[in-house]
Coordinates of C-alpha atoms in Angstrom, one line a residue:
V1 CA 128.5 158.8 274.7
S2 CA 129.7 162.4 274.5
R3 CA 129.7 164.8 277.4
V4 CA 126.6 166.7 278.3
P5 CA 126.7 170.1 276.7
T6 CA 125.8 173.3 278.7
N7 CA 123.3 174.6 276.2
V8 CA 120.7 171.9 276.3
Q9 CA 117.2 172.5 275.0
P10 CA 114.5 171.8 277.6
G11 CA 112.9 168.3 277.2
A12 CA 115.6 167.0 274.8
A13 CA 116.7 164.2 277.2
V14 CA 118.2 161.9 274.5
Q15 CA 119.5 162.7 271.0
V16 CA 121.3 160.5 268.4
V17 CA 123.7 162.4 266.3
R18 CA 125.1 160.6 263.2
S19 CA 128.8 161.4 263.2
G20 CA 130.4 159.0 260.7
R21 CA 130.6 155.7 258.9
A22 CA 132.8 152.7 259.4
G23 CA 132.7 150.2 256.6
D24 CA 129.1 149.7 255.8
R25 CA 127.7 150.9 259.1
W26 CA 126.8 154.4 260.4
F27 CA 127.9 155.3 263.9
G28 CA 126.7 158.2 266.0
N29 CA 126.9 159.8 269.4
V30 CA 124.1 159.1 271.8
L31 CA 123.5 162.3 274.0
I32 CA 121.8 161.5 277.3
Q33 CA 120.7 164.5 279.3
P34 CA 118.7 163.2 282.3
F35 CA 117.7 166.6 283.9
S36 CA 115.2 169.4 283.5
S37 CA 114.7 172.9 284.6
E38 CA 112.2 171.7 287.3
N39 CA 113.2 170.6 290.8
T40 CA 112.8 166.9 290.2
R41 CA 115.0 163.8 290.5
V42 CA 115.2 161.2 287.7
T43 CA 115.0 157.6 289.1
G44 CA 115.0 155.8 285.8
L45 CA 115.5 156.3 282.1
T46 CA 114.4 154.1 279.2
V47 CA 115.8 154.7 275.7
L48 CA 114.3 153.1 272.6
L49 CA 116.1 153.5 269.2
D50 CA 113.5 153.1 266.5
F51 CA 115.1 152.1 263.2
G52 CA 111.9 152.6 261.2
G53 CA 110.3 150.3 258.7
A54 CA 112.0 151.4 255.5
P55 CA 114.0 148.7 253.6
T56 CA 117.7 148.6 254.4
S57 CA 120.7 146.7 253.2
H58 CA 120.4 144.6 256.3
S59 CA 117.3 142.5 257.1
N60 CA 117.7 143.2 260.9
P61 CA 119.1 146.6 261.8
V62 CA 119.0 145.9 265.6
R63 CA 121.1 142.8 265.2
Q64 CA 123.5 144.5 262.8
A65 CA 124.0 147.3 265.4
A66 CA 125.1 144.8 267.9
I67 CA 127.9 143.4 265.7
P68 CA 131.2 144.0 267.4
G69 CA 132.5 147.4 266.6
I70 CA 132.7 150.7 268.4
N71 CA 131.5 150.5 272.0
A72 CA 130.5 146.8 271.3
E73 CA 130.3 145.8 274.9
L74 CA 128.2 148.7 275.9
A75 CA 126.0 148.5 272.8
S76 CA 125.2 144.8 273.4
N77 CA 123.3 145.8 276.6
W78 CA 121.0 148.0 274.5
V79 CA 119.8 145.3 272.1
I80 CA 116.2 144.0 272.6
P81 CA 116.3 140.2 272.0
H82 CA 114.7 139.5 268.6
V83 CA 112.2 136.6 268.3
R84 CA 112.6 134.9 265.0
Q85 CA 109.5 134.4 263.0
L86 CA 109.2 131.8 260.2
K87 CA 109.1 133.5 256.8
K88 CA 107.4 130.5 255.3
P89 CA 105.7 127.6 257.1
T90 CA 108.0 124.6 257.4
D91 CA 107.4 121.7 255.0
I92 CA 106.0 118.7 256.9
L93 CA 107.7 115.5 255.7
P94 CA 105.3 112.6 256.2
S95 CA 106.6 109.8 258.3
G96 CA 107.1 106.3 257.0
T97 CA 109.6 104.3 254.9
W98 CA 111.1 106.3 252.1
Y99 CA 112.6 105.1 248.8
K100 CA 114.1 107.1 246.0
F101 CA 114.8 106.4 242.3
P102 CA 116.4 108.2 239.4
I103 CA 114.5 109.4 236.3
S104 CA 116.6 110.4 233.3
E105 CA 113.9 111.0 230.6
H106 CA 110.2 111.8 230.2
G107 CA 108.0 108.7 230.3
I108 CA 105.5 106.4 231.9
Y109 CA 107.1 104.4 234.7
S110 CA 105.9 101.5 236.8
I111 CA 106.6 100.3 240.3
N112 CA 106.0 96.5 240.7
R113 CA 107.1 93.9 243.3
S114 CA 110.5 93.5 241.6
S115 CA 111.1 97.2 242.0
L116 CA 111.3 96.9 245.7
P117 CA 113.6 95.2 248.3
S118 CA 112.6 91.8 249.5
E119 CA 111.3 93.1 252.8
I120 CA 108.9 96.1 252.9
P121 CA 106.3 97.3 255.5
S122 CA 103.0 95.5 255.4
V123 CA 100.9 98.5 254.3
S124 CA 98.3 98.3 251.5
P125 CA 99.8 99.7 248.3
S126 CA 96.6 101.8 247.9
K127 CA 98.0 103.9 250.7
W128 CA 101.4 104.4 249.1
R129 CA 102.4 107.9 247.9
I130 CA 104.7 109.0 245.1
F131 CA 106.5 112.4 245.2
A132 CA 108.4 114.3 242.6
P133 CA 110.8 117.3 243.0
Y134 CA 108.7 120.4 243.1
Y135 CA 110.0 121.7 239.7
M136 CA 109.8 118.2 238.1
G137 CA 113.0 118.2 236.1
K138 CA 113.5 121.9 235.7
A139 CA 116.5 123.8 237.2
L140 CA 115.5 125.7 240.3
P141 CA 114.6 129.4 239.8
Q142 CA 117.7 131.5 240.2
I143 CA 115.9 134.6 241.6
L144 CA 114.9 135.0 245.3
N145 CA 112.3 137.6 246.1
G146 CA 114.1 138.8 249.2
D147 CA 111.1 137.9 251.4
G148 CA 112.6 134.7 252.9
A149 CA 110.4 132.3 251.0
V150 CA 112.1 129.3 249.4
P151 CA 110.5 126.9 246.9
P152 CA 108.8 123.8 248.2
N153 CA 110.8 120.6 248.1
L154 CA 108.5 117.8 247.0
I155 CA 105.1 117.6 245.3
E156 CA 102.8 114.5 245.4
I157 CA 101.9 113.1 242.0
G158 CA 99.1 110.8 240.8
Y159 CA 99.4 107.2 239.8
Q160 CA 97.3 104.5 238.2
A161 CA 97.0 101.3 240.2
T162 CA 96.5 97.9 238.7
G163 CA 95.6 94.7 240.7
L164 CA 95.7 96.2 244.2
S165 CA 92.2 95.2 245.3
D166 CA 93.6 92.4 247.5
G167 CA 95.9 94.9 249.3
V168 CA 99.1 93.2 248.1
L169 CA 101.6 94.1 245.4
A170 CA 102.4 90.9 243.6
G171 CA 102.7 89.4 240.1
D172 CA 101.7 91.9 237.4
D173 CA 100.3 94.4 240.0
N174 CA 101.8 97.8 239.6
L175 CA 101.7 101.6 240.2
R176 CA 102.0 103.5 236.9
F177 CA 102.8 107.2 236.7
F178 CA 104.2 109.9 234.5
A179 CA 107.6 111.4 235.3
R180 CA 109.6 114.2 233.7
G181 CA 113.3 114.0 233.2
P182 CA 115.7 116.9 233.3
N183 CA 116.0 117.2 229.5
G184 CA 113.8 117.3 226.4
D185 CA 110.3 118.8 225.9
L186 CA 109.2 120.7 229.0
D187 CA 105.8 122.2 228.2
G188 CA 106.8 122.8 224.6
D189 CA 110.3 124.1 225.3
M190 CA 113.2 121.9 224.3
V191 CA 115.9 122.1 226.9
L192 CA 119.0 120.4 228.2
N193 CA 119.4 120.9 232.0
P194 CA 122.8 122.5 232.6
F195 CA 123.3 121.0 236.1
F196 CA 122.2 117.4 236.3
T197 CA 121.3 114.4 234.1
E198 CA 118.9 112.7 236.6
V199 CA 116.1 113.8 238.8
Y200 CA 114.9 111.8 241.8
Y201 CA 111.4 110.7 242.5
W202 CA 110.3 109.3 245.9
L203 CA 108.1 106.5 247.1
L204 CA 106.6 106.7 250.6
I205 CA 105.1 103.7 252.4
P206 CA 103.4 105.7 255.2
D207 CA 103.2 105.0 258.9
D208 CA 99.8 106.8 259.1
P209 CA 97.1 104.1 258.8
A210 CA 94.7 106.8 257.5
A211 CA 97.0 107.8 254.6
Q212 CA 95.8 107.5 251.0
G213 CA 97.5 107.5 247.7
K214 CA 96.7 109.9 244.8
P215 CA 95.0 107.8 242.1
I216 CA 94.7 109.1 238.6
Q217 CA 91.1 109.9 237.6
L218 CA 89.3 109.4 234.3
A219 CA 88.9 112.7 232.4
S220 CA 85.3 113.5 231.6
S221 CA 84.3 114.6 228.1
D222 CA 82.6 118.0 228.1
G223 CA 79.2 118.2 226.5
G224 CA 77.8 120.7 224.1
T225 CA 78.3 121.5 220.4
P226 CA 82.0 121.7 219.4
S227 CA 83.2 125.1 218.2
D228 CA 86.5 123.7 217.0
T229 CA 88.1 120.4 215.9
I230 CA 91.7 119.5 216.7
D231 CA 93.0 116.4 215.0
S232 CA 96.7 117.0 214.8
Y233 CA 99.7 118.4 216.7
Q234 CA 103.3 119.5 216.0
E235 CA 105.6 116.5 216.2
I236 CA 109.1 117.5 217.1
F237 CA 112.5 116.0 216.2
Y238 CA 115.1 117.6 218.4
H239 CA 118.9 117.0 218.4
E240 CA 121.3 118.6 220.9
V241 CA 124.4 116.9 222.3
D242 CA 126.7 118.9 224.7
K243 CA 130.2 117.8 223.9
T244 CA 132.5 120.7 224.9
N245 CA 132.6 123.9 226.8
P246 CA 134.6 126.2 224.5
L247 CA 135.4 128.7 227.3
L248 CA 136.2 126.1 230.0
S249 CA 133.9 128.2 232.1
G250 CA 130.2 129.1 232.3
L251 CA 127.1 127.3 231.2
T252 CA 127.5 127.3 227.4
W253 CA 128.2 123.9 225.9
I254 CA 128.2 123.1 222.2
G255 CA 127.9 120.0 220.1
E256 CA 129.4 118.3 217.1
P257 CA 132.3 120.1 215.3
F258 CA 132.5 120.8 211.5
Y259 CA 135.9 121.3 210.1
G260 CA 137.0 123.2 207.0
P261 CA 137.3 123.2 204.2
S262 CA 134.3 120.7 204.1
D263 CA 132.4 118.4 206.5
Q264 CA 129.0 116.9 207.0
L265 CA 126.7 115.3 209.6
S266 CA 123.7 113.1 209.0
M267 CA 120.9 111.9 211.4
N268 CA 117.8 109.8 210.9
F269 CA 114.3 110.1 212.2
E270 CA 111.0 108.3 211.8
V271 CA 107.7 109.7 210.5
S272 CA 104.2 108.3 210.7
D273 CA 100.7 109.6 210.3
Q274 CA 101.9 112.9 208.9
V275 CA 99.4 115.6 207.7
S276 CA 100.9 115.9 204.3
S277 CA 99.3 119.3 203.6
G278 CA 101.1 120.8 206.6
D279 CA 104.4 122.5 206.4
L280 CA 107.6 121.3 208.0
M281 CA 110.0 123.7 209.7
I282 CA 113.7 123.2 210.5
S283 CA 116.1 125.4 212.4
A284 CA 119.7 125.0 213.5
R285 CA 122.1 127.1 215.6
F286 CA 125.8 127.1 215.2
F287 CA 128.8 128.5 217.1
P288 CA 132.1 129.2 215.3
G289 CA 135.1 127.7 217.0
F290 CA 136.1 130.1 219.8
E291 CA 139.9 129.9 219.4
S292 CA 140.4 128.7 215.8
T293 CA 138.0 130.9 213.9
L294 CA 139.1 134.3 212.4
N295 CA 137.0 137.3 211.5
T296 CA 137.9 136.7 207.8
D297 CA 136.5 133.1 207.8
A298 CA 133.6 132.4 205.5
H299 CA 131.1 129.7 206.5
Q300 CA 128.5 128.0 204.2
V301 CA 125.9 125.7 205.8
S302 CA 123.3 123.7 203.9
L303 CA 120.4 121.9 205.4
L304 CA 119.0 118.9 203.5
I305 CA 116.1 116.6 204.1
N306 CA 116.1 113.4 202.0
Q307 CA 118.7 114.8 199.7
T308 CA 116.7 118.0 199.0
T309 CA 118.2 121.3 200.1
L310 CA 115.9 123.4 202.2
R311 CA 118.3 126.2 203.0
Q312 CA 121.8 127.4 202.2
F313 CA 123.2 130.0 204.5
Y314 CA 126.4 132.1 204.5
S315 CA 128.0 133.6 207.5
A316 CA 131.4 135.3 208.2
G317 CA 133.6 135.7 211.2
T318 CA 133.1 134.6 214.8
A319 CA 129.5 135.4 215.5
A320 CA 126.9 132.7 216.2
F321 CA 124.3 132.2 213.6
N322 CA 120.9 130.5 213.0
V323 CA 119.9 128.6 209.8
T324 CA 116.2 128.1 209.2
G325 CA 114.2 126.6 206.4
S326 CA 110.7 125.3 205.5
A327 CA 109.0 123.1 202.9
N328 CA 105.8 121.3 202.2
G329 CA 105.2 118.3 204.3
G330 CA 105.2 116.1 201.2
L331 CA 109.0 116.1 201.3
L332 CA 108.9 113.6 204.2
N333 CA 108.5 109.9 203.8
S334 CA 106.4 107.6 205.8
G335 CA 109.0 105.7 207.7
S336 CA 112.7 106.6 207.8
N337 CA 114.0 110.1 206.8
Q338 CA 117.4 111.7 206.9
I339 CA 118.6 115.2 207.8
R340 CA 122.1 116.2 206.5
I341 CA 124.1 119.2 207.3
N342 CA 126.8 120.2 204.8
Y343 CA 129.6 122.6 205.8
Q344 CA 132.1 124.4 203.6
A345 CA 134.7 127.0 204.6
N346 CA 137.5 129.1 203.0
R347 CA 140.2 127.7 205.4
S348 CA 141.0 124.2 206.5
Q349 CA 141.5 125.6 210.1
S350 CA 137.9 127.0 210.2
V351 CA 135.6 125.2 212.7
I352 CA 131.9 125.6 213.6
H353 CA 129.9 123.6 216.1
L354 CA 126.3 122.6 216.0
D355 CA 124.5 123.8 219.1
S356 CA 121.0 122.4 218.4
L357 CA 118.7 121.3 215.6
R358 CA 114.9 121.3 215.6
L359 CA 112.5 119.9 213.0
S360 CA 108.7 120.0 213.4
Y361 CA 105.9 118.7 211.2
K362 CA 102.1 118.3 211.5
R363 CA 101.0 114.8 212.7
Y364 CA 97.6 113.3 213.3
L365 CA 96.5 112.4 216.8
A366 CA 97.2 108.7 216.2
P367 CA 99.2 106.1 218.1
K368 CA 102.9 106.0 217.6
S369 CA 104.9 102.8 217.3
N370 CA 108.3 104.2 218.0
G371 CA 108.1 106.1 221.3
L372 CA 105.9 108.4 223.2
L373 CA 103.4 110.8 221.6
L374 CA 103.9 114.2 223.2
G375 CA 101.6 116.9 221.9
H376 CA 100.9 120.5 222.8
L377 CA 97.5 121.6 221.8
N378 CA 96.2 125.2 221.6
L379 CA 92.5 125.0 222.8
T380 CA 90.2 127.7 221.5
D381 CA 87.4 129.3 223.4
G382 CA 84.4 127.0 223.6
I383 CA 84.2 123.2 223.2
N384 CA 87.1 121.6 221.4
D385 CA 86.6 118.2 219.7
L386 CA 89.8 116.2 219.9
T387 CA 89.6 113.7 217.0
F388 CA 91.8 110.6 217.2
F389 CA 92.7 108.1 214.4
N390 CA 93.7 104.4 214.3
L391 CA 93.0 103.7 217.9
T392 CA 93.7 100.4 219.5
S393 CA 92.7 99.0 222.9
D394 CA 96.2 98.8 224.3
Y395 CA 97.1 102.5 223.4
H396 CA 96.5 105.1 226.2
F397 CA 96.2 108.9 226.2
W398 CA 96.8 110.9 229.3
N399 CA 96.2 114.6 229.9
I400 CA 99.4 115.8 231.5
T401 CA 98.7 119.6 231.5
D402 CA 99.2 119.4 235.2
A403 CA 102.0 116.9 235.3
S404 CA 101.5 116.2 239.0
T405 CA 97.8 115.3 238.5
P406 CA 97.4 113.6 235.1
S407 CA 94.0 112.2 234.0
E408 CA 93.3 109.4 231.5
I409 CA 91.5 110.3 228.3
I410 CA 89.3 107.5 226.8
P411 CA 88.0 108.7 223.4
Q412 CA 84.5 107.5 222.4
G413 CA 84.2 106.7 218.8
G414 CA 87.5 108.5 218.2
H415 CA 86.4 111.7 219.9
F416 CA 86.9 113.5 223.2
Q417 CA 85.6 117.0 223.9
I418 CA 87.2 119.5 226.2
A419 CA 86.5 123.2 227.0
G420 CA 89.0 125.9 226.2
P421 CA 90.8 128.2 225.9
G422 CA 94.3 127.3 227.1
K423 CA 97.2 125.0 226.5
M424 CA 96.8 121.2 226.8
H425 CA 99.6 118.8 227.0
I426 CA 98.7 115.2 225.9
L427 CA 100.7 112.0 226.2
G428 CA 100.2 108.8 224.3
F429 CA 101.8 105.5 225.0
D430 CA 101.4 101.7 224.7
E431 CA 102.6 98.9 227.0
S432 CA 106.0 98.7 225.3
D433 CA 106.7 102.3 226.4
V434 CA 106.3 101.7 230.1
M435 CA 109.6 101.5 232.0
T436 CA 110.0 99.8 235.4
V437 CA 112.0 101.5 238.1
N438 CA 114.2 100.1 240.9
V439 CA 113.9 101.9 244.2
T440 CA 116.6 102.4 246.8
P441 CA 115.7 102.7 250.6
V442 CA 116.6 106.0 252.2
S443 CA 117.5 105.3 255.8
E444 CA 115.9 107.7 258.4
F445 CA 114.9 110.2 255.8
S446 CA 113.9 113.4 257.7
Y447 CA 114.5 117.1 257.4
R448 CA 117.7 118.0 259.3
L449 CA 118.4 121.4 257.8
R450 CA 114.9 122.6 256.8
I451 CA 113.7 123.0 260.4
P452 CA 113.7 126.3 262.3
E453 CA 115.0 124.8 265.5
N454 CA 118.6 124.9 264.1
D455 CA 120.9 127.5 265.6
A456 CA 124.4 128.2 264.3
K457 CA 126.5 131.2 263.5
Y458 CA 128.9 129.3 261.2
I459 CA 127.9 126.7 258.5
I460 CA 130.2 124.2 256.9
I461 CA 128.9 122.7 253.6
T462 CA 130.7 119.5 252.7
P463 CA 130.3 116.1 251.0
Q464 CA 130.3 113.1 253.3
V465 CA 133.9 112.2 252.2
F466 CA 135.2 115.1 254.3
S467 CA 133.1 114.4 257.4
Q468 CA 136.1 113.9 259.7
E469 CA 137.7 117.1 258.5
A470 CA 134.4 119.0 258.9
E471 CA 134.0 117.7 262.5
R472 CA 137.6 118.9 263.2
M473 CA 136.8 122.4 261.9
K474 CA 133.6 122.4 264.0
D475 CA 135.5 121.5 267.1
L476 CA 138.1 124.1 266.4
H477 CA 135.7 127.0 266.2
E478 CA 133.4 125.9 269.0
N479 CA 136.0 124.8 271.6
R480 CA 139.6 125.6 270.8
V481 CA 140.0 129.1 269.4
L482 CA 140.2 132.1 271.8
M483 CA 137.1 132.3 273.9
E484 CA 135.9 135.6 272.4
N485 CA 136.1 134.1 268.9
R486 CA 134.2 130.9 269.6
M487 CA 130.9 130.3 267.8
S488 CA 128.3 127.7 267.2
V489 CA 128.8 125.6 264.0
K490 CA 126.5 123.5 261.9
I491 CA 127.8 120.9 259.4
A492 CA 125.5 120.6 256.4
Y493 CA 126.2 117.7 254.1
L494 CA 125.7 118.2 250.4
D495 CA 123.4 115.2 250.0
D496 CA 121.1 116.6 252.7
I497 CA 121.0 120.0 251.0
Y498 CA 120.0 118.4 247.7
N499 CA 117.4 116.1 249.3
E500 CA 115.8 118.8 251.3
F501 CA 115.9 121.8 248.9
A502 CA 116.0 120.3 245.4
G503 CA 114.1 117.0 245.8
G504 CA 117.4 115.1 245.5
A505 CA 118.7 116.8 242.3
S506 CA 122.3 118.2 242.3
D507 CA 121.2 121.7 241.5
P508 CA 123.7 124.3 242.9
T509 CA 120.9 126.7 243.6
A510 CA 119.8 124.3 246.3
I511 CA 122.8 125.6 248.3
R512 CA 121.5 129.2 248.1
N513 CA 117.9 128.1 249.0
F514 CA 119.3 126.3 252.0
L515 CA 121.2 129.4 253.2
S516 CA 118.2 131.6 252.5
Y517 CA 116.1 129.3 254.7
A518 CA 118.7 129.4 257.5
Y519 CA 119.1 133.1 257.2
W520 CA 115.4 133.8 257.6
N521 CA 114.2 131.0 259.8
W522 CA 116.9 129.6 262.0
Q523 CA 117.0 130.8 265.7
T524 CA 120.1 132.8 264.9
P525 CA 120.8 134.0 261.3
P526 CA 124.2 132.4 260.3
E527 CA 126.9 134.9 259.4
Y528 CA 129.7 132.6 258.0
V529 CA 129.7 129.9 255.4
L530 CA 132.6 127.6 254.5
L531 CA 132.5 125.4 251.4
M532 CA 134.7 122.4 251.9
G533 CA 135.8 120.9 248.5
D534 CA 137.0 121.8 245.0
A535 CA 134.8 122.8 242.0
D536 CA 134.9 123.5 238.3
Y537 CA 132.5 124.2 235.4
D538 CA 131.6 120.6 234.4
F539 CA 128.4 120.0 236.5
R540 CA 127.4 116.9 234.5
N541 CA 130.9 115.4 234.2
I542 CA 130.7 115.6 230.4
T543 CA 134.5 115.6 230.2
R544 CA 134.7 112.6 232.6
Q545 CA 137.3 114.8 234.5
S546 CA 135.0 117.0 236.6
K547 CA 136.5 118.0 240.0
I548 CA 133.3 119.1 241.6
L549 CA 132.9 118.2 245.2
V550 CA 130.9 121.3 246.2
P551 CA 129.7 123.2 243.2
V552 CA 130.6 126.8 242.4
W553 CA 128.2 129.1 240.6
E554 CA 128.9 129.7 236.9
T555 CA 127.6 132.6 235.0
D556 CA 126.5 132.5 231.3
G557 CA 129.2 132.4 228.7
T558 CA 127.5 134.5 226.0
T559 CA 127.0 138.2 225.2
N560 CA 124.2 138.9 222.8
G561 CA 124.2 135.2 221.9
N562 CA 127.9 135.1 221.1
L563 CA 130.7 133.4 223.1
S564 CA 132.5 135.8 225.4
D565 CA 135.3 134.8 227.7
I566 CA 134.8 138.1 229.7
A567 CA 131.1 137.4 230.2
T568 CA 131.6 134.3 232.3
R569 CA 133.0 133.9 235.8
S570 CA 132.9 131.5 238.7
T571 CA 131.6 132.8 242.1
D572 CA 130.5 131.6 245.5
D573 CA 129.0 135.0 246.3
Y574 CA 125.8 133.9 244.4
F575 CA 125.0 131.5 247.3
V576 CA 124.8 134.4 249.8
Y577 CA 122.8 136.9 247.8
L578 CA 119.7 136.4 250.0
A579 CA 117.9 139.4 251.3
G580 CA 117.9 141.9 248.4
G581 CA 115.6 140.2 245.9
A582 CA 116.2 140.3 242.1
G583 CA 119.5 142.0 241.2
D584 CA 120.9 141.7 244.7
R585 CA 124.7 141.8 244.7
A586 CA 125.3 142.4 248.4
P587 CA 126.4 139.2 250.2
D588 CA 124.4 138.6 253.4
M589 CA 126.9 136.1 254.8
A590 CA 130.7 135.9 254.6
I591 CA 131.6 132.9 252.4
G592 CA 134.8 131.1 251.7
R593 CA 136.1 127.9 250.3
L594 CA 138.8 125.3 251.0
P595 CA 139.3 123.9 247.4
A596 CA 140.6 120.5 248.5
R597 CA 140.2 117.4 246.2
D598 CA 140.9 114.7 248.8
P599 CA 141.0 114.2 252.6
S600 CA 144.8 114.3 252.7
S601 CA 145.1 117.8 251.1
L602 CA 142.2 119.1 253.2
T603 CA 143.9 117.9 256.4
T604 CA 147.0 119.8 255.5
I605 CA 145.0 123.0 255.0
I606 CA 143.2 122.6 258.3
D607 CA 146.5 121.9 260.1
K608 CA 147.6 125.4 259.0
I609 CA 144.3 127.0 260.0
D610 CA 144.4 125.3 263.4
D611 CA 147.9 126.5 264.1
Y612 CA 147.1 130.0 263.0
L613 CA 144.0 130.3 265.2
T614 CA 145.3 128.5 268.3
N615 CA 148.9 129.8 268.3
P616 CA 148.6 133.4 267.3
V617 CA 151.9 135.2 266.9
P618 CA 151.8 138.6 268.7
G619 CA 153.7 141.6 267.6
I620 CA 153.6 145.1 266.1
W621 CA 153.3 143.5 262.7
R622 CA 149.6 143.0 263.3
N623 CA 149.1 146.8 263.0
T624 CA 150.5 146.9 259.5
A625 CA 148.2 146.3 256.5
I626 CA 149.9 145.4 253.2

């Protein structure tokens, strides 16, 4: 506070004068002038600093003003305590006995008596509930809106019950449901999940006697005169195998290599009930070898189906390239078919890698004998007549447009009518396609982190293997450092973060969603984050040498579709970009990492931290910055 000037304007009792900036904070002089020209005595003075409602780089300007700095002790008396308000209602986790089980591919799955432990609660199976991760196999969205909302964790899905009228699950009784894996055809887009190879689904045997499951309903056929007939869909054969990360960083993985001067790769696929008048389309994407390819290299790639060349493509240098081709569907055989890729180069050291290959052809809506039928139909405006062929009593069709709430389609006379317009996803299967799961009990499953009652200034994120070391760090910062440096600490185990913010999947964005939830909803917004464990780029352990204990964030490894070693980087800052929305690059918490690979090395690191914080070395050297 500056001294009171002699030339004070009447009525100007308090003024705030901005006088400078320290780091990312503005500081100013508060001028208090408690007098007037009248003969009065001031008995009290209330000063309110209104920071306004405009967006700032900090979510809570009052709290930021109280961060230790200039006049910290005096300023702390000016802060009005801030009551935290939930930015999003807390998810309520139903009570009961929870089980989880992994899903690695799309399909129809079954829970029967053999799926379960020998002892289970005596609750009618008609009351059981099945849950999927909210994004059902997809990676979590990587953009936060800056409004504090984080994605829901679990979503209840429907199931078809067989033989449960007696209230007991026994013999051939089962719960049948559709589940999506992390890879493959997600609503028509072929993807490989970059972070995990399994998603987790959940079974709840509820405590609530009034609970009810979510049975699948029969779809009703719409009446009226059809305006369009749909009797086929695009069947897709897709091949993508991630084998190597050429940059040893980032999210770009590539597949089988082709070596100069000549090489080839063949793959087989089955065809049935093809619409021979329809076209077939093929496309493949290739990456030249990152370190071995020169700008002068010449690549020739040929795509062949059943010994017939569809396309021959020439490319030069190090740029990625696509090869596409088409032909009349008559080129395909009913039964086994072969795709072959031929490669030729001008140097024996030349290398290219197959990234992905996709072939599609028109197929009738008819049962498949070699796997699931998965079709994406474009419904037109009006009534669409779905026409099916070669139906059998043991073949089933489900409408999975809403994957959490499927419905069963029973064609009458080979027809089913549905109103459009829109996209429709249809699944066909027989009994041989149904896979049985084995569930694992989850002891005392409850939300430990996703609750607003938590209160900590410092968060330690660690796997269970480092629990003792994490407890030691917690004790150090809460009880053993200098009194003025002590702070509350919360240990967040990685499995809990995955279970509560990614439905059990090991998606690194779950860490950011957890920190965002804590930042906006905990009693005190955390300010410090410590990641306890090593990391690398191999999220799925493709190399069988992954060192990931706590994941790091990896950026993409391509620029304009081409490999670029300057486009990718590893960063932990991603986890603390919380309040600024899309494009935010301002960390809202301080974050660090102890990159240990085992408890012994972590103990050594913590020994040094402990000694540094509890036995400070005084001296003038502390005033010197290097």
